[in-house]
CSV table of C-alpha atoms and ligand atoms in Angstrom, one decimal:
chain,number,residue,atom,x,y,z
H,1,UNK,CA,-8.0,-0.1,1.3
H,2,UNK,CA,-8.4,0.0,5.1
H,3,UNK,CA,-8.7,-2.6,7.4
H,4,UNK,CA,-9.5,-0.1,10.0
H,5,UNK,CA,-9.6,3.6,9.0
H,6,UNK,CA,-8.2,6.1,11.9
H,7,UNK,CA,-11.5,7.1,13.9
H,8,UNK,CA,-12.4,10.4,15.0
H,9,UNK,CA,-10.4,10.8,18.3
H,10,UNK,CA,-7.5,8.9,17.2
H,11,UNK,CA,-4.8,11.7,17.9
H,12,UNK,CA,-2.5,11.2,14.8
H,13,UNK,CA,-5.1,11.2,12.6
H,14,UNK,CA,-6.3,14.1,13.7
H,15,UNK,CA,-3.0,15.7,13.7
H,16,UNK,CA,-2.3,14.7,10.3
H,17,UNK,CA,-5.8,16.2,9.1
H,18,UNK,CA,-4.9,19.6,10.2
H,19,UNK,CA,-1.4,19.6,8.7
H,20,UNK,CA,0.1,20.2,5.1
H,21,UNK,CA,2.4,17.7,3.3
H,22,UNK,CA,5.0,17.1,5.0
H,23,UNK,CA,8.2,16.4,2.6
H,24,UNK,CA,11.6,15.2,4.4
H,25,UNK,CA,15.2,14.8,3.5
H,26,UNK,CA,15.9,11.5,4.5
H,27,UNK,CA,19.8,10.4,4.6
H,28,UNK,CA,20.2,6.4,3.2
H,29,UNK,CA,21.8,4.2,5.9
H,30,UNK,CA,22.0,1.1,3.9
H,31,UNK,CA,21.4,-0.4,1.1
H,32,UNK,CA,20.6,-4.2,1.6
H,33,UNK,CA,20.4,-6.4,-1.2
H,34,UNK,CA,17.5,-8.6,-0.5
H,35,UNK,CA,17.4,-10.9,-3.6
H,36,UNK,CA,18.9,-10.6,-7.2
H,37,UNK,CA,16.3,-8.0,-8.2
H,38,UNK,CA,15.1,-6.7,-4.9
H,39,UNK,CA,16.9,-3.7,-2.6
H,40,UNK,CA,15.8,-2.6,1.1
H,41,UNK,CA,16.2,1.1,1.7
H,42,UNK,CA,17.3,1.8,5.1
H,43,UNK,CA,16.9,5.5,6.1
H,44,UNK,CA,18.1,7.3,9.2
H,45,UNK,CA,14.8,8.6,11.1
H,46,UNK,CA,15.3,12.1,11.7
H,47,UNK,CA,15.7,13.7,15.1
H,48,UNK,CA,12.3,14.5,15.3
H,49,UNK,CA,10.7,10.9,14.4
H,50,UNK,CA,8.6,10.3,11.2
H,51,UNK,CA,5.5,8.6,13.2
H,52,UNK,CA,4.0,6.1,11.0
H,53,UNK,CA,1.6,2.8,11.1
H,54,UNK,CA,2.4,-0.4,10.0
H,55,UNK,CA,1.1,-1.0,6.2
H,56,UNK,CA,1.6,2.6,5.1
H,57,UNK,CA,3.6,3.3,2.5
H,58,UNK,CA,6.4,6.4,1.7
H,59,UNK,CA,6.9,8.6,-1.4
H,60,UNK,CA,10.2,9.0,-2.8
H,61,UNK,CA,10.4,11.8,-4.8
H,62,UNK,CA,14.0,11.9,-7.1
H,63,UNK,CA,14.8,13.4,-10.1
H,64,UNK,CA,14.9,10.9,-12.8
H,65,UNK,CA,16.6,12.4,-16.4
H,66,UNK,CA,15.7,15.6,-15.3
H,67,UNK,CA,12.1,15.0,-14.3
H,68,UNK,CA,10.8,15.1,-10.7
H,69,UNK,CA,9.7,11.7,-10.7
H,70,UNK,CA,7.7,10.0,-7.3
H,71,UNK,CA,6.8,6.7,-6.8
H,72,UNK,CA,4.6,5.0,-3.3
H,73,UNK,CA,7.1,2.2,-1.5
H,74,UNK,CA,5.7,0.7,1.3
H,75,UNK,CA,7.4,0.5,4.5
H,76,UNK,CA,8.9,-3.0,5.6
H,77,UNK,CA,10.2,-1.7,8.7
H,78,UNK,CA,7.8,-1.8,11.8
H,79,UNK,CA,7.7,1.4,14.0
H,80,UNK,CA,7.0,-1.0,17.2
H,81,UNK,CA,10.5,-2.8,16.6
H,82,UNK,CA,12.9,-1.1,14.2
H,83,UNK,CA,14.7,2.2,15.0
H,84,UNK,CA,15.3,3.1,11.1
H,85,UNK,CA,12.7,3.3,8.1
H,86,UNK,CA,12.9,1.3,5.9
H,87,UNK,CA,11.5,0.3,2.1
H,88,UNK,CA,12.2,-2.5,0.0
H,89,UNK,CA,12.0,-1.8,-3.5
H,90,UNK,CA,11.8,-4.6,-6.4
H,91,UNK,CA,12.4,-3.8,-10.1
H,92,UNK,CA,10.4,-3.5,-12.8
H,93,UNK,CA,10.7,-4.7,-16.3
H,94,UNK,CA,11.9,-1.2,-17.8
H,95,UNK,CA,10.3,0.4,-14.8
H,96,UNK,CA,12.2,3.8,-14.3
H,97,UNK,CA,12.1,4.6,-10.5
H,98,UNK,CA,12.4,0.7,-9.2
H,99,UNK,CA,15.9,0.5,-11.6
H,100,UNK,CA,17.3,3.7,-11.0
H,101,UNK,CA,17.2,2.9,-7.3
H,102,UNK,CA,18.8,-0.2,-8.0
H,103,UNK,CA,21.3,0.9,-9.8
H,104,UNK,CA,22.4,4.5,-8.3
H,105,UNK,CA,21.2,4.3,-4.7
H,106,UNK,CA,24.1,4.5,-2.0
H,107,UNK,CA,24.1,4.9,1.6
H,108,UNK,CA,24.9,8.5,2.5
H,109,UNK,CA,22.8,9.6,-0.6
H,110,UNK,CA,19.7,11.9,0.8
H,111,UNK,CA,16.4,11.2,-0.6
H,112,UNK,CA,13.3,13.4,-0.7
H,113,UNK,CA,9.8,11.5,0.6
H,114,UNK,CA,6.5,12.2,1.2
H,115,UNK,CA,5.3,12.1,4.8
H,116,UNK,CA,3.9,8.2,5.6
H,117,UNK,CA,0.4,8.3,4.5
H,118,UNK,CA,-1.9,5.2,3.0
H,119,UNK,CA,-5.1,3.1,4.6
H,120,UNK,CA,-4.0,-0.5,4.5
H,121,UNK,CA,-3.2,-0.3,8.4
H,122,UNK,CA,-5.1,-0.6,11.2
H,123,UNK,CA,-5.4,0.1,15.1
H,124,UNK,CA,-3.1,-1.9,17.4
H,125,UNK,CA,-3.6,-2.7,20.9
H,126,UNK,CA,-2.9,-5.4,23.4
H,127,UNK,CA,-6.2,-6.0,24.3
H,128,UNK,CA,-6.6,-6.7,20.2
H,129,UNK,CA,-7.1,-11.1,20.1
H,130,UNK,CA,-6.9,-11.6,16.5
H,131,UNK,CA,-6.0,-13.8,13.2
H,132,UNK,CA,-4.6,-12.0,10.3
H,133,UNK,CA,-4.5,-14.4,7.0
H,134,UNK,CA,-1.9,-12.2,4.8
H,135,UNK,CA,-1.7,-13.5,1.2
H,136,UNK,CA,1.8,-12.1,-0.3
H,137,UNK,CA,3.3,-12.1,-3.9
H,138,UNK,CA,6.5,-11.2,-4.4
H,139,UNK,CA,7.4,-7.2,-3.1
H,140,UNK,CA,3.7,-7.6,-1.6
H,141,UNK,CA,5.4,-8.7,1.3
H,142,UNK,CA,6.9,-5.2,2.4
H,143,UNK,CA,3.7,-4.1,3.9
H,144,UNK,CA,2.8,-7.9,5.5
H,145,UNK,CA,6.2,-7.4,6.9
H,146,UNK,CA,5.7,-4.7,8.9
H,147,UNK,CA,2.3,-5.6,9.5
H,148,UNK,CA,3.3,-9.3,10.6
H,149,UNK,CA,6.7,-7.6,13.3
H,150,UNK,CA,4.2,-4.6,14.7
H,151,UNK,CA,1.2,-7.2,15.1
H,152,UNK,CA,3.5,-10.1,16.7
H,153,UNK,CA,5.2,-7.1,18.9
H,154,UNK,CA,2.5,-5.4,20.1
H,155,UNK,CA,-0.6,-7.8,20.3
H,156,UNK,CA,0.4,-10.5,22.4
H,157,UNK,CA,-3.0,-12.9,21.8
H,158,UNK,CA,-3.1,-12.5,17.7
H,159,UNK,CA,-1.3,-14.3,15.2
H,160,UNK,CA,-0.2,-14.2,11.7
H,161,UNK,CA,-0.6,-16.5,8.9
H,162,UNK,CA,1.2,-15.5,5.7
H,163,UNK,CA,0.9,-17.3,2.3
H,164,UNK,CA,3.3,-16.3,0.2
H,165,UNK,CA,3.9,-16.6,-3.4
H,166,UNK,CA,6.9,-16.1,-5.7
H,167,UNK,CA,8.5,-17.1,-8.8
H,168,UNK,CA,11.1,-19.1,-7.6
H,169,UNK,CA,13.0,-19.7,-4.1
H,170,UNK,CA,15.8,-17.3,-5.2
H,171,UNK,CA,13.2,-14.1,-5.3
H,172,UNK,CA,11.4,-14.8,-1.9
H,173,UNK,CA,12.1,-11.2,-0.5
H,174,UNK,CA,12.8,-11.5,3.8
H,175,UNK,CA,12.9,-15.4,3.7
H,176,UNK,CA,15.6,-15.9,6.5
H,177,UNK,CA,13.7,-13.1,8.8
H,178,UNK,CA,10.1,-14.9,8.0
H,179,UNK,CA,12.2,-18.3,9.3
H,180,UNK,CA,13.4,-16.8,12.5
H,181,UNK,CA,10.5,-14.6,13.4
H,182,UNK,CA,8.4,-18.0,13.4
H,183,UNK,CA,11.1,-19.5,15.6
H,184,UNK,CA,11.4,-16.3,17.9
H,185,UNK,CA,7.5,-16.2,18.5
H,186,UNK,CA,6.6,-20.0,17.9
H,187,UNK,CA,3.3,-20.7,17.2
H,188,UNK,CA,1.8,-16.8,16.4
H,189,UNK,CA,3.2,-16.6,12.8
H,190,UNK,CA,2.8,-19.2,10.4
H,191,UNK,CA,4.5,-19.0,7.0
H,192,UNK,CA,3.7,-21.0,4.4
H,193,UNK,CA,5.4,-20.7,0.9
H,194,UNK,CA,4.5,-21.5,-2.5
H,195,UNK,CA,6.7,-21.4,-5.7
H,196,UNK,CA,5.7,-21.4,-9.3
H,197,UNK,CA,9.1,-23.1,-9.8
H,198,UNK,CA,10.1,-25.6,-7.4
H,199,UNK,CA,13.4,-26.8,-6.8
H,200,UNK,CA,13.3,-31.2,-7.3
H,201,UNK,CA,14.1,-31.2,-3.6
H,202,UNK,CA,11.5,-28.2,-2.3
H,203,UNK,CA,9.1,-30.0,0.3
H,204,UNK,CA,6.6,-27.2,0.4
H,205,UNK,CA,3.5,-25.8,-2.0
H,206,UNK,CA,4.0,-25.3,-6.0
H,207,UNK,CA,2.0,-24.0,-9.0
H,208,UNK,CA,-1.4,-22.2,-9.0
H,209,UNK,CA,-3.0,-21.4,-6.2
H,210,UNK,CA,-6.5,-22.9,-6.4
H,211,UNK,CA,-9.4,-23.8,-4.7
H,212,UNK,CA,-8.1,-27.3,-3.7
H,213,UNK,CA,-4.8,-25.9,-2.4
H,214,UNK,CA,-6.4,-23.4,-0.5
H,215,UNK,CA,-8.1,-25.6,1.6
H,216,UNK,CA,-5.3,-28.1,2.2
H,217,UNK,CA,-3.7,-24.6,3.2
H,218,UNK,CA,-6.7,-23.7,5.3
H,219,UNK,CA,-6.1,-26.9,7.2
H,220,UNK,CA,-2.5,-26.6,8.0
H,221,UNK,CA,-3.3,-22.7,9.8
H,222,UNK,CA,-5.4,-22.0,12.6
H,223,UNK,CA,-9.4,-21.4,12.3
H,224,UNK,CA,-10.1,-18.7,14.6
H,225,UNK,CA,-13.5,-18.6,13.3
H,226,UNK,CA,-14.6,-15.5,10.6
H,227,UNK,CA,-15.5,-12.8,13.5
H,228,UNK,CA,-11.7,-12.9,14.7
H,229,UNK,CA,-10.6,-13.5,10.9
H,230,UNK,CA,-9.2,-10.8,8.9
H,231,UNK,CA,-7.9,-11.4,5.5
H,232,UNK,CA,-5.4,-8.8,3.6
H,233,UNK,CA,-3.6,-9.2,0.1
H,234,UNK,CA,-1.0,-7.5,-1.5
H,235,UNK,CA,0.9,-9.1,-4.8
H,236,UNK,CA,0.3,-8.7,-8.5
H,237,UNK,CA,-3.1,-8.5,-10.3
H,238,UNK,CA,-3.8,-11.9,-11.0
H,239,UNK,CA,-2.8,-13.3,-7.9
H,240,UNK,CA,-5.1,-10.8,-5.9
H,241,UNK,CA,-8.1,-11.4,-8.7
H,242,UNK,CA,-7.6,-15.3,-7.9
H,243,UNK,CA,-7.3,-15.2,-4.2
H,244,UNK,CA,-10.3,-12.9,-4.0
H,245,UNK,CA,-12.7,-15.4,-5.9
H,246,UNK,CA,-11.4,-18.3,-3.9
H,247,UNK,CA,-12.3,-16.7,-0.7
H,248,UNK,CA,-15.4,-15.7,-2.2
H,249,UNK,CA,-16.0,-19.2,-3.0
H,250,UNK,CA,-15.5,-20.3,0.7
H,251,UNK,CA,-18.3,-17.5,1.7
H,252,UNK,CA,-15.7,-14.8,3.2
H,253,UNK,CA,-18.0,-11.6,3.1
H,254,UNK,CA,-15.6,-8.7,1.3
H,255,UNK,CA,-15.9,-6.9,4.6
H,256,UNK,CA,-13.7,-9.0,5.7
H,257,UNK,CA,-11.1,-8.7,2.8
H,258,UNK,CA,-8.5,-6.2,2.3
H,259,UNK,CA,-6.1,-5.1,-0.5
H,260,UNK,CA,-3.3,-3.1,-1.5
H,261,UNK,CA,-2.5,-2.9,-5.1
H,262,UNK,CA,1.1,-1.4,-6.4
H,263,UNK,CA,0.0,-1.5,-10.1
H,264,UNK,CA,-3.1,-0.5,-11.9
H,265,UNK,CA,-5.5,-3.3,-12.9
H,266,UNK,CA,-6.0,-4.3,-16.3
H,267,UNK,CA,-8.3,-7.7,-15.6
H,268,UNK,CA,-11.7,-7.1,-16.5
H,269,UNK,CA,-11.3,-3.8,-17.3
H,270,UNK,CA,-13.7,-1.5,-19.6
H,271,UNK,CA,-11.4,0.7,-22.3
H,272,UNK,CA,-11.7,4.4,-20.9
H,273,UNK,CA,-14.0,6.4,-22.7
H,274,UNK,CA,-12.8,9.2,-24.5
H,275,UNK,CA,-12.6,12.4,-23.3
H,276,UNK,CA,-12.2,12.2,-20.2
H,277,UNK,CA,-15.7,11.1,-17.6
H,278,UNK,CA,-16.9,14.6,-16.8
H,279,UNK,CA,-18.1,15.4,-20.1
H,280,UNK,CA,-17.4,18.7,-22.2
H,281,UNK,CA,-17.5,21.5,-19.8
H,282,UNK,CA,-15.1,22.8,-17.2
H,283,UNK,CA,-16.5,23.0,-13.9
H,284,UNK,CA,-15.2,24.7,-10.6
H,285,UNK,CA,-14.0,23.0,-7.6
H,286,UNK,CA,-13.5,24.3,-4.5
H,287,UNK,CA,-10.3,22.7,-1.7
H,288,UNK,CA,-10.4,23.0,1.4
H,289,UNK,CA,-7.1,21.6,2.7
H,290,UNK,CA,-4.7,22.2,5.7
H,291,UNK,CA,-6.6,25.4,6.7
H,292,UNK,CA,-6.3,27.3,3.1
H,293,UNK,CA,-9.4,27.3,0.6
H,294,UNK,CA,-8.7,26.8,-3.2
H,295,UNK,CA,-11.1,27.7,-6.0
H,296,UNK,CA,-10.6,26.6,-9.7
H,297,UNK,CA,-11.9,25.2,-12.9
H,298,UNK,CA,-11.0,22.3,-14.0
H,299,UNK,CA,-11.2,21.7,-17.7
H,300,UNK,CA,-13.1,18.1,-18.7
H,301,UNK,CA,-10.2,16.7,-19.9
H,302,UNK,CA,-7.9,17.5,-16.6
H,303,UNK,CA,-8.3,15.8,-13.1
H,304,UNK,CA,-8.6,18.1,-10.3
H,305,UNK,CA,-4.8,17.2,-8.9
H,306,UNK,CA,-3.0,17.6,-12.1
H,307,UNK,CA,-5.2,21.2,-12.3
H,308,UNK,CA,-4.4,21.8,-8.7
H,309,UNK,CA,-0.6,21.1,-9.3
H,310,UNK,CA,-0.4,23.3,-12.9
H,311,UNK,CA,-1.5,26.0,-10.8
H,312,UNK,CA,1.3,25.5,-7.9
H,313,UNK,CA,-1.2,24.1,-5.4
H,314,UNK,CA,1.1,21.9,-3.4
H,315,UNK,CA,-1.7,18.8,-2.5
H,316,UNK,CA,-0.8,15.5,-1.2
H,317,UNK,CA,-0.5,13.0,-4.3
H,318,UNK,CA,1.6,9.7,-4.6
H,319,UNK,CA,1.1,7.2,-7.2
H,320,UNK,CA,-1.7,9.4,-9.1
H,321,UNK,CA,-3.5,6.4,-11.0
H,322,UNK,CA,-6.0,5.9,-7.8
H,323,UNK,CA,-4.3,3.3,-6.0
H,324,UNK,CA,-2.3,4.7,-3.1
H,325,UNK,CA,-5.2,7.2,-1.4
H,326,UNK,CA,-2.7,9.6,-0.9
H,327,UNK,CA,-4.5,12.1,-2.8
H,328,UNK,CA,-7.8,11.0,-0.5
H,329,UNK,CA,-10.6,13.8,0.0
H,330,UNK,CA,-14.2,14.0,1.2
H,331,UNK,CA,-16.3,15.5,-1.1
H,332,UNK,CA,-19.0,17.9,0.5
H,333,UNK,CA,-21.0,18.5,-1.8
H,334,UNK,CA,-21.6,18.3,-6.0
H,335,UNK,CA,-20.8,15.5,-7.6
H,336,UNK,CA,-17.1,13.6,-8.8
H,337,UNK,CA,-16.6,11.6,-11.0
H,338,UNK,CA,-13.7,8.8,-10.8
H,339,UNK,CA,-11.9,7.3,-13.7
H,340,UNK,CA,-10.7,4.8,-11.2
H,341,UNK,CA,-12.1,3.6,-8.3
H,342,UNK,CA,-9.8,0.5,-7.0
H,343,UNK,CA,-8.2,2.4,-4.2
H,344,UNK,CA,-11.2,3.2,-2.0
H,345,UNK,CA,-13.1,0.7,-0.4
H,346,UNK,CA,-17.1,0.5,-0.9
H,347,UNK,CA,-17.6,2.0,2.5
H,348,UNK,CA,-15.4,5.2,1.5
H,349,UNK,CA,-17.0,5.8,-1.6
H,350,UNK,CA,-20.2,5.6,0.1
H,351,UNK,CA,-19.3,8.4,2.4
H,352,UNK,CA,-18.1,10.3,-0.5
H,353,UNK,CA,-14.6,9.7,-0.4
H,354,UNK,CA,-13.0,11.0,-3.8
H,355,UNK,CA,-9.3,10.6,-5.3
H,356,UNK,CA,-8.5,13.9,-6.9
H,357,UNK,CA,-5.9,12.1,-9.0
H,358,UNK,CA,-8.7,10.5,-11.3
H,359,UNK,CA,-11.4,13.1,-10.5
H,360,UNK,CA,-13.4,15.1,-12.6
H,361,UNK,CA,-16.2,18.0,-10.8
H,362,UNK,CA,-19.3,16.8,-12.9
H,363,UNK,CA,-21.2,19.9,-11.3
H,364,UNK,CA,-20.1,23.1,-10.4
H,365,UNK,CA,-21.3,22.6,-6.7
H,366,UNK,CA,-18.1,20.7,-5.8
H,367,UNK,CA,-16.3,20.5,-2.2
H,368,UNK,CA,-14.0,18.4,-1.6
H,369,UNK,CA,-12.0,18.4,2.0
H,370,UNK,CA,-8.4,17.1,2.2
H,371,UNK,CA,-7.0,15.9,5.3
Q,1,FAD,C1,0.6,2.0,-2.3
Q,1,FAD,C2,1.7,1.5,-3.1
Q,1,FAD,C3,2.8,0.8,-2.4
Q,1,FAD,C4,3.8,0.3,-3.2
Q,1,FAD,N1,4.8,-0.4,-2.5
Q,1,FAD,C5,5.8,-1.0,-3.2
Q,1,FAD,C6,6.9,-1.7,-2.5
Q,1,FAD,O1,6.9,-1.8,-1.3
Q,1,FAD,N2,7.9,-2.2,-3.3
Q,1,FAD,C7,7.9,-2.1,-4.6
Q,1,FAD,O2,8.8,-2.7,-5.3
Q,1,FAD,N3,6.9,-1.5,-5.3
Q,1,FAD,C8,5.9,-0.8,-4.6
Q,1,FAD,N4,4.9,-0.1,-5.3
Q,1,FAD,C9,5.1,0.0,-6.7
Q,1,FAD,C10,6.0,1.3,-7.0
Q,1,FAD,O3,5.3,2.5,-6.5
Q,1,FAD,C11,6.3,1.5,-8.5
Q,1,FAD,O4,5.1,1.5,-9.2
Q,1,FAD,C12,7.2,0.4,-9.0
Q,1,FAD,O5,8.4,0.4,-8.4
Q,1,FAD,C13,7.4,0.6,-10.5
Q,1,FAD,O6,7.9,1.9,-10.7
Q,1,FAD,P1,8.9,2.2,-11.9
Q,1,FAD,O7,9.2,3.7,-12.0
Q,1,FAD,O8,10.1,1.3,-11.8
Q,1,FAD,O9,8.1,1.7,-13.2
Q,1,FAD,P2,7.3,2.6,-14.2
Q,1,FAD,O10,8.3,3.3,-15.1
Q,1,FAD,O11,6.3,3.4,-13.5
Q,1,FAD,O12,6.5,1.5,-15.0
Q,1,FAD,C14,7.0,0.7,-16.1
Q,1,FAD,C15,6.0,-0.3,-16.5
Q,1,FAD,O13,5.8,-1.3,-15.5
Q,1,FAD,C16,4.5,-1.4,-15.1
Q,1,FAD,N5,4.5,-1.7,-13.6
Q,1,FAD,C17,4.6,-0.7,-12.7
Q,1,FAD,N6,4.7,-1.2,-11.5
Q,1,FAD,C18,4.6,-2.6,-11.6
Q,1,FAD,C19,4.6,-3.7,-10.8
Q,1,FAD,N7,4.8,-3.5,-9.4
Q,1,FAD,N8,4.6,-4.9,-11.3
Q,1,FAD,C20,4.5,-5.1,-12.6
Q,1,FAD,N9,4.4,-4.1,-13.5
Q,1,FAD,C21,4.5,-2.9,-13.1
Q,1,FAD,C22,3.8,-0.1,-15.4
Q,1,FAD,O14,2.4,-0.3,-15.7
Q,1,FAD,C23,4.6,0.3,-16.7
Q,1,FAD,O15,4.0,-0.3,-17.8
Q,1,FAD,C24,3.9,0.4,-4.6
Q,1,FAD,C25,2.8,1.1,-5.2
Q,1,FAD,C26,1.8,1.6,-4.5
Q,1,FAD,C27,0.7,2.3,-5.2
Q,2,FES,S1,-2.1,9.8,-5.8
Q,2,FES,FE1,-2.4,7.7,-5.4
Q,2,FES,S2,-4.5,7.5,-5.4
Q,2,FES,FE2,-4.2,9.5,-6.0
């Protein structure tokens, strides 16, 4: 979700709404083992630079047992500081793109990726005077990291405060750079740690984060007040779930609150109805995308990407479960419906933002513009 969607006039946005995908062949610097069961990626930026903004994420794209498989990785490295990309990628109990990448990657390798793309970024300027209260759990970080160096780099009257949260010290991804970025620019990033399992001799937070630890927490950062406030999360399910009703509970309007999620939710979810939302019949859709027009039916068990892509449509797509935006698009007219809605923000859907990943045309009236 956006803390800041690219407005009209912004000149990358603009070039990135009247271009294709844009796939690269990036050649792995590194590999840097972070923590037991965490990598960073470096990649070599090509000779013509991949532009990106802090907090978006890349697709790697790699065949996997003979399957093109692609999952979103979100880029630690800040494109006001670091000369390389880079990605830090944690694994995943039996998760098959997180291990593999553990296990095979080697510098020299080339990897294929998907052009930069996602909305949890935001404009920076110098002029910006700002607080940004990052909650973090575990690889949640990568995107607060590159958020925290760009922010720190490039808007000399803001500061960061970043709660972070991990199992245990051993898995806290980027501890010793967090420790000398708050020495380096004393005072405008505060870091505060908490554990689930604390060492006996650990002076810092442990357990649940809850309502009273919050505001002990609250105390110990600056209070810039809520109009200079911005809060952003990014970490597992429950952790988000908890840290949003907390900051309900201290009256932070969700305008003010923004999230990334890497995994689908399953809290408080409704079991999806079967078939699929849009019914029994198939319904045309039309796609207007990077200058070409694309007319189809989509059957009512089918979402319009995995349509698109059966019929060697190349459209932008990443995680396709509805999380990542990547497969964004504005409907202009009929009506989509969305088996999943967590990746778009209230304001989006309300201007008729769709995700083709998990849509379905419910009329046979439907636009949708990509780009
Ligand atoms: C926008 C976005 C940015 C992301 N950025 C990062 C990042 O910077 N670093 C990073 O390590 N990952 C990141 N992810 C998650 C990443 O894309 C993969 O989902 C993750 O690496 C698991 O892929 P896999 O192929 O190993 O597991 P899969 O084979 O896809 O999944 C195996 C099982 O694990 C579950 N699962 C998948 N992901 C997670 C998870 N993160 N936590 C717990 N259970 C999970 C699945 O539901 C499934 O049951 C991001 C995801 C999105 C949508
Ligand atoms: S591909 Fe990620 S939201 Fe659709």
């Amino acid at each position: 979700m956006a803390f800041g969607l690219f407005r009209k006039g912004d000149k990358k946005a603009e070039e990135q709404a009247h271009s294709g995908p844009h796939y690269y062949d990036l050649k792995v610097k590194q590999i840097v083992r972070e923590t037991r069961d965490a990598i960073s990626i470096v990649f070599e930026q090509p000779e013509k630079k991949i532009s990106y903004k802090a907090g978006q994420f890349l697709t790697l794209i790699l065949p996997i047992n003979g399957k093109e498989v692609r999952r979103a990785y979100s880029l630690c490295s800040s494109p006001a500081v670091d000369d390389d990309l880079a990605v830090s990628v944690k694994r995943v109990d039996k998760g098959l793109m997180s291990n593999w990448l553990a296990d095979n990657l080697k510098a020299g390798d080339r990897v294929k990726v998907l052009e930069p793309m996602g909305q949890f970024t935001t404009e920076y300027h110098s002029g910006n005077k700002r607080h940004l209260v990052m909650f973090a759990g575990g690889s949640g970080i990568t995107p607060m990291m590159s958020i925290i160096k760009t922010t720190l780099a490039l808007e000399p009257n803001s500061i960061c405060s970043l709660i972070y949260c991990n199992r245990d010290i051993d898995s806290i991804i980027f501890k010793e750079q967090l420790d000398k970025l708050q020495t380096v620019d004393q005072g405008r990033l505060h870091v505060i740690h908490i554990l689930d399992n604390a060492p006996m001799n650990w002076q810092g937070y442990s357990g649940l984060l809850n309502h009273d630890m919050l505001t002990r927490l609250f105390e110990r950062i600056p209070d810039w007040g809520l109009d200079k406030t911005t809060y952003l999360m990014c970490g597992p399910e429950g952790m988000m779930k908890n840290v949003e009703t907390l900051l309900a509970a201290r009256n932070i309007p969700e305008p003010k609150i923004f999230k990334e999620s890497f995994v689908q939710g399953t809290i408080d979810k409704q079991p999806k109805k079967e078939p699929a939302a849009s019914g029994n019949t198939a319904h045309e859709v039309k796609i207007l995308y990077d200058g070409q027009e694309y007319k189809f039916q989509v059957e009512p068990n089918r979402t319009i990407l995995e349509t698109a892509l059966d019929l060697g449509i190349d459209l932008p797509y990443s995680c396709q479960s509805g999380l990542c935006t990547a497969c964004r698009g504005k409907a202009l007219s009929g009506k989509v419906k969305l088996d999943e809605e967590e990746g778009l923000s209230a304001s989006e859907r309300a201007e008729g933002y769709v995700l083709t990943c998990v849509g379905h045309p419910v009329t046979d009236d439907v636009v949708i513009e990509i780009g």
